Tab-separated table of C-alpha atoms in Angstrom:
chain	number	residue	atom	x	y	z
A	15	MET	CA	-37.353	-9.993	17.151
A	16	THR	CA	-37.432	-12.338	14.199
A	17	LYS	CA	-34.336	-13.646	12.489
A	18	LYS	CA	-35.141	-11.433	9.494
A	19	GLU	CA	-35.303	-8.319	11.713
A	20	GLU	CA	-32.043	-9.261	13.473
A	21	LYS	CA	-30.306	-9.714	10.118
A	22	ALA	CA	-31.657	-6.363	8.909
A	23	LYS	CA	-30.391	-4.707	12.106
A	24	ASP	CA	-26.970	-6.366	11.729
A	25	ASP	CA	-26.802	-5.294	8.065
A	26	TYR	CA	-27.786	-1.753	9.058
A	27	ASN	CA	-25.078	-1.617	11.763
A	28	THR	CA	-22.501	-3.105	9.390
A	29	ASN	CA	-23.349	-0.537	6.708
A	30	LYS	CA	-23.275	2.247	9.284
A	31	TYR	CA	-19.832	1.049	10.461
A	32	ILE	CA	-18.511	0.911	6.882
A	33	ASN	CA	-19.938	4.370	6.134
A	34	ASN	CA	-18.173	5.746	9.223
A	35	ILE	CA	-14.874	4.248	8.051
A	36	ILE	CA	-15.338	5.789	4.597
A	37	ALA	CA	-16.283	9.181	6.070
A	38	ASP	CA	-13.243	9.067	8.368
A	39	TYR	CA	-10.977	8.239	5.408
A	40	LYS	CA	-12.406	11.099	3.340
A	41	TYR	CA	-11.962	13.509	6.247
A	42	LYS	CA	-8.341	12.463	6.765
A	43	LYS	CA	-7.673	12.695	3.041
A	44	SER	CA	-9.050	16.250	2.893
A	45	PHE	CA	-7.122	17.112	6.068
A	46	HIS	CA	-3.833	16.011	4.509
A	47	LYS	CA	-4.732	17.896	1.339
A	48	ASN	CA	-5.270	21.058	3.399
A	49	ILE	CA	-1.907	20.579	5.113
A	50	TYR	CA	-0.285	20.254	1.687
A	51	ASN	CA	-2.067	23.383	0.501
A	52	LYS	CA	-0.847	25.266	3.589
A	53	GLU	CA	2.728	24.181	2.850
A	54	LYS	CA	2.301	25.258	-0.757
A	55	LEU	CA	0.935	28.623	0.404
A	56	LYS	CA	3.929	29.089	2.705
A	57	LYS	CA	6.294	28.421	-0.217
A	58	LEU	CA	4.366	30.809	-2.449
A	59	ASN	CA	4.341	33.538	0.200
A	60	LYS	CA	8.071	33.143	0.854
A	61	THR	CA	8.791	33.350	-2.863
A	62	LEU	CA	6.572	36.422	-3.179
A	63	ASN	CA	8.422	38.077	-0.291
A	64	ASP	CA	11.758	37.275	-1.963
A	65	ILE	CA	10.456	38.762	-5.207
A	66	GLU	CA	9.375	41.934	-3.417
A	67	LYS	CA	12.741	42.309	-1.643
A	68	THR	CA	14.669	41.772	-4.871
A	69	ARG	CA	12.451	44.226	-6.729
A	70	GLN	CA	13.033	46.815	-3.993
A	71	LYS	CA	16.826	46.323	-4.175
A	72	LEU	CA	16.631	46.730	-7.930
A	73	ASN	CA	14.637	49.950	-7.633
A	74	ASP	CA	17.078	51.326	-5.043
A	75	LEU	CA	20.010	50.606	-7.353
A	76	ILE	CA	18.330	52.180	-10.344
A	77	VAL	CA	17.847	55.351	-8.313
A	78	SER	CA	21.477	55.455	-7.084
A	79	CYS	CA	23.163	54.824	-10.494
A	80	ASP	CA	26.943	54.584	-10.383
A	81	SER	CA	29.462	52.500	-12.364
A	82	LEU	CA	29.003	49.301	-10.322
A	83	THR	CA	25.264	49.709	-10.393
A	84	ASP	CA	24.891	48.383	-13.944
A	85	ILE	CA	26.415	45.034	-12.977
A	86	LYS	CA	24.281	44.836	-9.842
A	87	ILE	CA	21.137	45.713	-11.806
A	88	ILE	CA	21.805	42.850	-14.224
A	89	GLU	CA	22.417	40.411	-11.341
A	90	LEU	CA	19.273	41.476	-9.506
A	91	SER	CA	17.226	41.351	-12.702
A	92	GLN	CA	18.361	37.764	-13.240
A	93	GLU	CA	17.583	36.899	-9.613
A	94	LEU	CA	14.149	38.455	-10.017
A	95	ASP	CA	13.495	36.404	-13.169
A	96	ILE	CA	14.493	33.209	-11.351
A	97	LEU	CA	12.204	34.023	-8.426
A	98	LEU	CA	9.304	34.834	-10.736
A	99	ASN	CA	9.787	31.524	-12.556
A	100	LYS	CA	9.932	29.711	-9.217
A	101	TYR	CA	6.698	31.408	-8.168
A	102	GLU	CA	4.940	30.396	-11.386
A	103	TYR	CA	6.197	26.820	-10.991
A	104	LEU	CA	4.967	26.624	-7.388
A	105	LYS	CA	1.598	28.029	-8.408
A	106	LYS	CA	1.124	25.334	-11.071
A	107	GLU	CA	2.400	22.494	-8.853
A	108	LYS	CA	-0.362	20.177	-7.601
């Protein structure tokens, strides 16, 4: 093999090595991004479950209707608003 061929082979191996490092970095970066997205999904799902539970409590109270119910309805409505805002915030978060 000539010196020119050896240099070309070395350059090829060096480029291949660098490309592998870059590919590995990109893979790890996307992996961490997916982990973050899974955590975000967990938060969103938990918030959605909280919203559903609060909405159900509110509906149950509206059906029962007694003197204390009005206060409870207001409290649950406020809690529901807070949870909905939290959900919207989590959805927009990057």
